[in-house]
Amino acid sequence: MEKGVLFIALLISAFYSSSEAADSQTSFEDNFSIMWSEDHFKTSEDGQTWYLSLDKETGCGFQTKQRYRFGWFSMKLKLVGGDSAGVVTAYYMCSENGAGPERDELDFEFLGNRTGQPYLIQTNVYKNGVGGREMRHMLWFDPTEEFHSYSILWNNHQIVFFVDEVPIRVFKNNGDEKNDFFPNEKPMYLFSSIWNADEWATRGGLEKTDWKRAPFVSSYKDFSVEGCQWEDPYPACVSTTTKNWWDQYKAWHLSDSQKMDYAWVQRSLVIYDYCKDNERYPKLPGECSLSPWE
């Protein structure tokens, strides 16, 4: 897995973003706005760590002020500790401020559990309001003890979900008209939120949120983006250019070391894969035939 980290570092240093592409700044106010329940948002004294809390009344969320189309998006999170059944911490990209009927979306959802049981991480992809592309993974660490990075690489060839620079999911685009389920046209904001989803999140809704343990708090720091910041009607950085490492050939495929990490994840950590759910999809979606290895 260390080789995977090195590969990303080398990519970034070799193809550093141009002035057309956006680099993140460190303060929360520079990058984000509170979506709701500002009284459930706090920061550390130095302003570098951010906290969202959930109680029986409400949760909280924030979003970037800017939209992006393609790039590298990363954040460090520490999840709710202890008994977190029913609690979902979401970290995602979406083309709309709300759950609009035509939205594109790339999701990380962290599904809480009873004390002593592992967190599950669910990823999903939406295009034009249609999802149903869920995968669920176990993690190889306790995400409540320390901060870990969760990242998305998004270009016109693939979407890769990373945990600590390890690729856990690869969603490919081959440009074929028969594979029309790849979100690559709409710029997206980046969001995070904490909310109650005990009707489905833990053991299909069998485990309910224990409100006596509230407030539930998720923590964030070190937001990083190297991406194409959207400007109407069409920013120049959307076009492929050697100035942007995240849209070059090396970022269109997994490296050899990343393939090794990805193979380990597939063998050891996958709990659910919609592409293997023949009961749900007697005819599998077209993108299921695309190889993540190419």
mmCIF file of C-alpha atoms in Angstrom:
data_model
loop_
_atom_site.group_PDB
_atom_site.id
_atom_site.type_symbol
_atom_site.label_atom_id
_atom_site.label_comp_id
_atom_site.label_asym_id
_atom_site.label_seq_id
_atom_site.Cartn_x
_atom_site.Cartn_y
_atom_site.Cartn_z
ATOM 1 C CA MET A 1 0.000 0.000 0.000
ATOM 2 C CA GLU A 2 2.945 2.332 0.542
ATOM 3 C CA LYS A 3 3.730 2.114 -3.164
ATOM 4 C CA GLY A 4 0.217 3.357 -3.932
ATOM 5 C CA VAL A 5 0.827 6.425 -1.780
ATOM 6 C CA LEU A 6 4.127 7.042 -3.543
ATOM 7 C CA PHE A 7 2.469 6.775 -6.945
ATOM 8 C CA ILE A 8 -0.074 9.474 -6.127
ATOM 9 C CA ALA A 9 2.654 11.710 -4.721
ATOM 10 C CA LEU A 10 4.719 11.290 -7.868
ATOM 11 C CA LEU A 11 1.724 12.049 -10.069
ATOM 12 C CA ILE A 12 1.015 15.248 -8.203
ATOM 13 C CA SER A 13 4.614 16.413 -8.310
ATOM 14 C CA ALA A 14 5.081 15.473 -11.959
ATOM 15 C CA PHE A 15 1.927 17.106 -13.247
ATOM 16 C CA TYR A 16 1.287 19.991 -10.902
ATOM 17 C CA SER A 17 -1.902 21.913 -11.604
ATOM 18 C CA SER A 18 -1.851 25.029 -13.737
ATOM 19 C CA SER A 19 -3.211 28.413 -12.726
ATOM 20 C CA GLU A 20 -6.428 27.455 -14.528
ATOM 21 C CA ALA A 21 -7.026 24.683 -12.026
ATOM 22 C CA ALA A 22 -7.993 25.290 -8.413
ATOM 23 C CA ASP A 23 -5.828 24.530 -5.396
ATOM 24 C CA SER A 24 -7.483 24.369 -1.975
ATOM 25 C CA GLN A 25 -6.853 26.918 0.743
ATOM 26 C CA THR A 26 -6.670 25.949 4.372
ATOM 27 C CA SER A 27 -9.470 27.827 6.129
ATOM 28 C CA PHE A 28 -13.012 26.543 6.297
ATOM 29 C CA GLU A 29 -14.444 29.916 5.282
ATOM 30 C CA ASP A 30 -12.341 29.995 2.112
ATOM 31 C CA ASN A 31 -13.759 26.738 0.838
ATOM 32 C CA PHE A 32 -17.103 25.950 2.467
ATOM 33 C CA SER A 33 -20.526 27.162 3.537
ATOM 34 C CA ILE A 34 -22.744 25.626 6.226
ATOM 35 C CA MET A 35 -25.823 24.044 4.642
ATOM 36 C CA TRP A 36 -27.981 23.827 7.767
ATOM 37 C CA SER A 37 -27.864 23.904 11.592
ATOM 38 C CA GLU A 38 -24.903 26.217 12.037
ATOM 39 C CA ASP A 39 -25.163 25.693 15.803
ATOM 40 C CA HIS A 40 -24.185 22.039 15.216
ATOM 41 C CA PHE A 41 -20.900 23.078 13.608
ATOM 42 C CA LYS A 42 -17.727 23.848 15.570
ATOM 43 C CA THR A 43 -14.048 24.322 14.859
ATOM 44 C CA SER A 44 -10.886 23.754 16.867
ATOM 45 C CA GLU A 45 -9.180 26.796 18.390
ATOM 46 C CA ASP A 46 -6.788 27.047 15.429
ATOM 47 C CA GLY A 47 -9.655 26.615 12.948
ATOM 48 C CA GLN A 48 -8.000 23.643 11.249
ATOM 49 C CA THR A 49 -10.304 20.880 12.507
ATOM 50 C CA TRP A 50 -14.077 20.982 11.963
ATOM 51 C CA TYR A 51 -16.804 19.135 13.835
ATOM 52 C CA LEU A 52 -20.345 18.245 12.772
ATOM 53 C CA SER A 53 -22.780 16.971 15.387
ATOM 54 C CA LEU A 54 -26.063 15.061 15.290
ATOM 55 C CA ASP A 55 -28.709 14.990 18.002
ATOM 56 C CA LYS A 56 -32.344 13.969 18.006
ATOM 57 C CA GLU A 57 -33.364 17.335 16.602
ATOM 58 C CA THR A 58 -31.052 17.629 13.615
ATOM 59 C CA GLY A 59 -27.708 16.945 12.022
ATOM 60 C CA CYS A 60 -25.463 19.333 10.138
ATOM 61 C CA GLY A 61 -23.715 19.673 6.791
ATOM 62 C CA PHE A 62 -21.408 21.840 4.705
ATOM 63 C CA GLN A 63 -20.582 22.254 1.019
ATOM 64 C CA THR A 64 -17.892 23.854 -1.095
ATOM 65 C CA LYS A 65 -18.542 27.321 -2.437
ATOM 66 C CA GLN A 66 -17.156 26.274 -5.809
ATOM 67 C CA ARG A 67 -18.101 23.586 -8.321
ATOM 68 C CA TYR A 68 -15.545 21.415 -10.075
ATOM 69 C CA ARG A 69 -15.473 19.194 -13.105
ATOM 70 C CA PHE A 70 -12.694 16.604 -12.852
ATOM 71 C CA GLY A 71 -9.810 16.563 -10.405
ATOM 72 C CA TRP A 72 -8.502 15.122 -7.147
ATOM 73 C CA PHE A 73 -10.608 15.719 -4.022
ATOM 74 C CA SER A 74 -9.483 14.644 -0.565
ATOM 75 C CA MET A 75 -10.429 15.115 3.079
ATOM 76 C CA LYS A 76 -9.340 13.569 6.371
ATOM 77 C CA LEU A 77 -12.169 12.322 8.572
ATOM 78 C CA LYS A 78 -12.490 10.785 12.005
ATOM 79 C CA LEU A 79 -15.835 9.091 12.428
ATOM 80 C CA VAL A 80 -18.266 8.894 15.325
ATOM 81 C CA GLY A 81 -16.906 6.576 18.009
ATOM 82 C CA GLY A 82 -18.711 4.119 20.268
ATOM 83 C CA ASP A 83 -22.272 3.073 19.535
ATOM 84 C CA SER A 84 -23.037 4.827 16.237
ATOM 85 C CA ALA A 85 -25.818 2.565 14.922
ATOM 86 C CA GLY A 86 -28.192 4.447 12.644
ATOM 87 C CA VAL A 87 -25.785 7.361 12.141
ATOM 88 C CA VAL A 88 -24.509 8.114 8.637
ATOM 89 C CA THR A 89 -21.605 10.414 7.898
ATOM 90 C CA ALA A 90 -21.733 11.331 4.226
ATOM 91 C CA TYR A 91 -18.864 12.737 2.170
ATOM 92 C CA TYR A 92 -19.811 13.177 -1.452
ATOM 93 C CA MET A 93 -19.849 15.201 -4.637
ATOM 94 C CA CYS A 94 -23.089 16.321 -6.241
ATOM 95 C CA SER A 95 -24.096 18.541 -9.132
ATOM 96 C CA GLU A 96 -26.997 20.082 -7.171
ATOM 97 C CA ASN A 97 -27.514 21.572 -3.726
ATOM 98 C CA GLY A 98 -30.397 19.192 -3.023
ATOM 99 C CA ALA A 99 -31.336 15.683 -4.065
ATOM 100 C CA GLY A 100 -32.622 16.906 -7.425
ATOM 101 C CA PRO A 101 -34.171 14.517 -9.943
ATOM 102 C CA GLU A 102 -31.406 15.082 -12.527
ATOM 103 C CA ARG A 103 -28.373 15.162 -10.267
ATOM 104 C CA ASP A 104 -25.004 13.497 -10.788
ATOM 105 C CA GLU A 105 -23.375 12.284 -7.591
ATOM 106 C CA LEU A 106 -20.335 10.411 -6.234
ATOM 107 C CA ASP A 107 -20.827 9.119 -2.682
ATOM 108 C CA PHE A 108 -18.859 7.996 0.313
ATOM 109 C CA GLU A 109 -21.268 7.013 3.101
ATOM 110 C CA PHE A 110 -19.982 5.729 6.432
ATOM 111 C CA LEU A 111 -22.543 3.498 8.085
ATOM 112 C CA GLY A 112 -22.389 3.443 11.873
ATOM 113 C CA ASN A 113 -22.764 0.312 13.968
ATOM 114 C CA ARG A 114 -23.114 -1.016 17.477
ATOM 115 C CA THR A 115 -20.103 -0.759 19.772
ATOM 116 C CA GLY A 116 -17.475 -3.310 18.811
ATOM 117 C CA GLN A 117 -18.863 -3.904 15.342
ATOM 118 C CA PRO A 118 -16.979 -2.574 12.301
ATOM 119 C CA TYR A 119 -17.961 0.469 10.318
ATOM 120 C CA LEU A 120 -19.001 -0.187 6.742
ATOM 121 C CA ILE A 121 -18.214 2.228 3.931
ATOM 122 C CA GLN A 122 -20.735 2.484 1.102
ATOM 123 C CA THR A 123 -19.964 4.118 -2.234
ATOM 124 C CA ASN A 124 -22.468 4.941 -4.936
ATOM 125 C CA VAL A 125 -22.599 6.675 -8.310
ATOM 126 C CA TYR A 126 -25.540 8.615 -9.725
ATOM 127 C CA LYS A 127 -26.135 9.953 -13.201
ATOM 128 C CA ASN A 128 -29.147 12.109 -14.080
ATOM 129 C CA GLY A 129 -30.801 11.196 -10.798
ATOM 130 C CA VAL A 130 -30.368 7.437 -11.171
ATOM 131 C CA GLY A 131 -28.216 5.559 -8.664
ATOM 132 C CA GLY A 132 -28.368 1.931 -7.654
ATOM 133 C CA ARG A 133 -24.595 1.444 -8.093
ATOM 134 C CA GLU A 134 -23.784 0.630 -4.470
ATOM 135 C CA MET A 135 -20.713 -1.130 -3.188
ATOM 136 C CA ARG A 136 -19.969 -1.797 0.481
ATOM 137 C CA HIS A 137 -16.559 -2.439 2.011
ATOM 138 C CA MET A 138 -15.085 -3.181 5.389
ATOM 139 C CA LEU A 139 -12.129 -1.080 6.480
ATOM 140 C CA TRP A 140 -8.771 -2.420 7.647
ATOM 141 C CA PHE A 141 -8.597 -0.006 10.593
ATOM 142 C CA ASP A 142 -10.861 1.618 13.153
ATOM 143 C CA PRO A 143 -11.942 4.911 11.518
ATOM 144 C CA THR A 144 -13.001 6.353 14.878
ATOM 145 C CA GLU A 145 -9.551 6.337 16.494
ATOM 146 C CA GLU A 146 -7.563 8.535 14.118
ATOM 147 C CA PHE A 147 -8.008 10.671 11.019
ATOM 148 C CA HIS A 148 -7.821 8.888 7.670
ATOM 149 C CA SER A 149 -7.974 10.349 4.172
ATOM 150 C CA TYR A 150 -10.860 9.662 1.797
ATOM 151 C CA SER A 151 -10.362 10.805 -1.778
ATOM 152 C CA ILE A 152 -11.918 10.784 -5.224
ATOM 153 C CA LEU A 153 -10.021 10.925 -8.506
ATOM 154 C CA TRP A 154 -12.403 11.962 -11.274
ATOM 155 C CA ASN A 155 -11.564 12.354 -14.938
ATOM 156 C CA ASN A 156 -13.215 11.389 -18.202
ATOM 157 C CA HIS A 157 -11.735 7.881 -18.100
ATOM 158 C CA GLN A 158 -12.369 6.703 -14.563
ATOM 159 C CA ILE A 159 -13.622 7.530 -11.097
ATOM 160 C CA VAL A 160 -11.519 6.025 -8.325
ATOM 161 C CA PHE A 161 -12.487 6.020 -4.645
ATOM 162 C CA PHE A 162 -9.453 5.957 -2.343
ATOM 163 C CA VAL A 163 -9.036 5.309 1.375
ATOM 164 C CA ASP A 164 -5.610 6.416 2.601
ATOM 165 C CA GLU A 165 -4.488 6.400 -1.058
ATOM 166 C CA VAL A 166 -5.570 2.768 -1.478
ATOM 167 C CA PRO A 167 -8.042 2.361 -4.375
ATOM 168 C CA ILE A 168 -11.118 0.565 -3.071
ATOM 169 C CA ARG A 169 -13.371 1.131 -6.078
ATOM 170 C CA VAL A 170 -12.829 1.838 -9.769
ATOM 171 C CA PHE A 171 -15.688 3.036 -11.983
ATOM 172 C CA LYS A 172 -14.636 3.093 -15.638
ATOM 173 C CA ASN A 173 -15.719 4.914 -18.773
ATOM 174 C CA ASN A 174 -14.868 3.453 -22.169
ATOM 175 C CA GLY A 175 -16.604 6.142 -24.219
ATOM 176 C CA ASP A 176 -18.992 3.606 -25.758
ATOM 177 C CA GLU A 177 -22.534 4.849 -26.324
ATOM 178 C CA LYS A 178 -23.798 1.567 -24.856
ATOM 179 C CA ASN A 179 -22.118 2.547 -21.594
ATOM 180 C CA ASP A 180 -23.977 5.767 -20.898
ATOM 181 C CA PHE A 181 -23.731 5.634 -17.116
ATOM 182 C CA PHE A 182 -20.697 7.767 -16.410
ATOM 183 C CA PRO A 183 -21.104 11.230 -14.848
ATOM 184 C CA ASN A 184 -18.751 13.463 -16.822
ATOM 185 C CA GLU A 185 -20.799 16.441 -17.972
ATOM 186 C CA LYS A 186 -22.007 18.294 -14.879
ATOM 187 C CA PRO A 187 -19.728 20.168 -12.462
ATOM 188 C CA MET A 188 -20.134 19.168 -8.837
ATOM 189 C CA TYR A 189 -19.916 20.658 -5.385
ATOM 190 C CA LEU A 190 -18.327 18.675 -2.559
ATOM 191 C CA PHE A 191 -20.449 18.072 0.545
ATOM 192 C CA SER A 192 -20.255 16.439 3.929
ATOM 193 C CA SER A 193 -23.001 15.853 6.467
ATOM 194 C CA ILE A 194 -24.034 13.791 9.462
ATOM 195 C CA TRP A 195 -27.600 12.584 9.748
ATOM 196 C CA ASN A 196 -29.898 9.930 11.164
ATOM 197 C CA ALA A 197 -30.671 7.040 8.812
ATOM 198 C CA ASP A 198 -31.699 4.342 11.240
ATOM 199 C CA GLU A 199 -34.476 3.219 8.905
ATOM 200 C CA TRP A 200 -31.827 1.544 6.707
ATOM 201 C CA ALA A 201 -28.206 2.224 7.673
ATOM 202 C CA THR A 202 -27.428 -0.490 10.238
ATOM 203 C CA ARG A 203 -28.474 -4.085 9.539
ATOM 204 C CA GLY A 204 -31.120 -2.870 7.125
ATOM 205 C CA GLY A 205 -32.779 -0.708 9.762
ATOM 206 C CA LEU A 206 -32.962 -3.342 12.520
ATOM 207 C CA GLU A 207 -30.568 -1.380 14.730
ATOM 208 C CA LYS A 208 -31.926 2.011 15.781
ATOM 209 C CA THR A 209 -30.089 5.123 16.897
ATOM 210 C CA ASP A 210 -29.528 5.272 20.648
ATOM 211 C CA TRP A 211 -30.263 8.937 21.315
ATOM 212 C CA LYS A 212 -29.040 8.665 24.909
ATOM 213 C CA ARG A 213 -25.534 8.673 23.381
ATOM 214 C CA ALA A 214 -26.067 11.915 21.455
ATOM 215 C CA PRO A 215 -24.540 14.155 20.330
ATOM 216 C CA PHE A 216 -22.723 12.125 17.689
ATOM 217 C CA VAL A 217 -19.726 14.006 16.306
ATOM 218 C CA SER A 218 -17.704 13.528 13.119
ATOM 219 C CA SER A 219 -14.425 15.396 12.621
ATOM 220 C CA TYR A 220 -12.729 16.809 9.512
ATOM 221 C CA LYS A 221 -9.457 18.403 8.496
ATOM 222 C CA ASP A 222 -6.960 18.850 5.649
ATOM 223 C CA PHE A 223 -9.348 19.414 2.765
ATOM 224 C CA SER A 224 -7.435 19.288 -0.506
ATOM 225 C CA VAL A 225 -8.565 19.796 -4.071
ATOM 226 C CA GLU A 226 -6.615 19.948 -7.296
ATOM 227 C CA GLY A 227 -9.323 20.253 -9.872
ATOM 228 C CA CYS A 228 -10.954 22.225 -12.601
ATOM 229 C CA GLN A 229 -12.977 24.968 -10.941
ATOM 230 C CA TRP A 230 -16.112 25.633 -12.895
ATOM 231 C CA GLU A 231 -16.658 28.994 -14.566
ATOM 232 C CA ASP A 232 -19.649 29.639 -16.823
ATOM 233 C CA PRO A 233 -20.052 28.944 -19.598
ATOM 234 C CA TYR A 234 -17.111 26.535 -19.827
ATOM 235 C CA PRO A 235 -13.720 26.705 -18.110
ATOM 236 C CA ALA A 236 -10.609 26.152 -20.190
ATOM 237 C CA CYS A 237 -9.210 23.589 -17.732
ATOM 238 C CA VAL A 238 -11.913 21.054 -18.604
ATOM 239 C CA SER A 239 -10.072 20.334 -21.841
ATOM 240 C CA THR A 240 -7.313 17.750 -21.580
ATOM 241 C CA THR A 241 -3.990 19.446 -21.004
ATOM 242 C CA THR A 242 -0.596 18.232 -19.863
ATOM 243 C CA LYS A 243 -0.712 20.873 -17.125
ATOM 244 C CA ASN A 244 -3.229 18.869 -15.097
ATOM 245 C CA TRP A 245 -1.909 15.591 -13.667
ATOM 246 C CA TRP A 246 -5.378 14.311 -12.787
ATOM 247 C CA ASP A 247 -6.418 14.260 -16.445
ATOM 248 C CA GLN A 248 -3.334 12.660 -17.961
ATOM 249 C CA TYR A 249 -2.595 9.138 -19.113
ATOM 250 C CA LYS A 250 -1.103 7.973 -15.804
ATOM 251 C CA ALA A 251 -4.323 9.013 -14.059
ATOM 252 C CA TRP A 252 -6.517 7.149 -16.554
ATOM 253 C CA HIS A 253 -5.515 3.748 -15.180
ATOM 254 C CA LEU A 254 -4.357 2.176 -11.958
ATOM 255 C CA SER A 255 -0.600 1.810 -11.602
ATOM 256 C CA ASP A 256 0.867 -1.655 -11.073
ATOM 257 C CA SER A 257 1.207 -1.082 -7.339
ATOM 258 C CA GLN A 258 -2.330 0.290 -7.136
ATOM 259 C CA LYS A 259 -3.582 -2.823 -8.933
ATOM 260 C CA MET A 260 -1.966 -4.936 -6.228
ATOM 261 C CA ASP A 261 -3.692 -2.904 -3.519
ATOM 262 C CA TYR A 262 -6.986 -3.025 -5.395
ATOM 263 C CA ALA A 263 -6.766 -6.811 -5.804
ATOM 264 C CA TRP A 264 -6.233 -7.148 -2.056
ATOM 265 C CA VAL A 265 -9.299 -4.981 -1.387
ATOM 266 C CA GLN A 266 -11.403 -7.065 -3.787
ATOM 267 C CA ARG A 267 -10.322 -10.301 -2.131
ATOM 268 C CA SER A 268 -10.597 -9.199 1.467
ATOM 269 C CA LEU A 269 -12.917 -6.262 2.056
ATOM 270 C CA VAL A 270 -15.863 -6.223 -0.370
ATOM 271 C CA ILE A 271 -19.186 -6.894 1.374
ATOM 272 C CA TYR A 272 -21.565 -6.035 -1.482
ATOM 273 C CA ASP A 273 -21.151 -5.318 -5.191
ATOM 274 C CA TYR A 274 -24.190 -4.446 -7.295
ATOM 275 C CA CYS A 275 -22.439 -5.922 -10.337
ATOM 276 C CA LYS A 276 -22.675 -9.344 -8.671
ATOM 277 C CA ASP A 277 -26.290 -9.009 -7.537
ATOM 278 C CA ASN A 278 -28.117 -11.010 -10.203
ATOM 279 C CA GLU A 279 -31.301 -11.113 -8.163
ATOM 280 C CA ARG A 280 -31.496 -7.346 -8.138
ATOM 281 C CA TYR A 281 -30.190 -6.997 -11.699
ATOM 282 C CA PRO A 282 -31.089 -10.069 -13.826
ATOM 283 C CA LYS A 283 -29.478 -8.084 -16.637
ATOM 284 C CA LEU A 284 -26.440 -6.357 -15.196
ATOM 285 C CA PRO A 285 -25.876 -2.655 -15.951
ATOM 286 C CA GLY A 286 -23.627 -2.092 -18.947
ATOM 287 C CA GLU A 287 -20.699 -0.655 -17.000
ATOM 288 C CA CYS A 288 -20.346 -3.930 -15.075
ATOM 289 C CA SER A 289 -18.664 -5.430 -18.134
ATOM 290 C CA LEU A 290 -15.836 -2.843 -18.046
ATOM 291 C CA SER A 291 -12.562 -4.023 -16.544
ATOM 292 C CA PRO A 292 -11.090 -1.904 -13.721
ATOM 293 C CA TRP A 293 -7.677 -3.304 -14.602
ATOM 294 C CA GLU A 294 -7.374 -1.656 -18.029
#
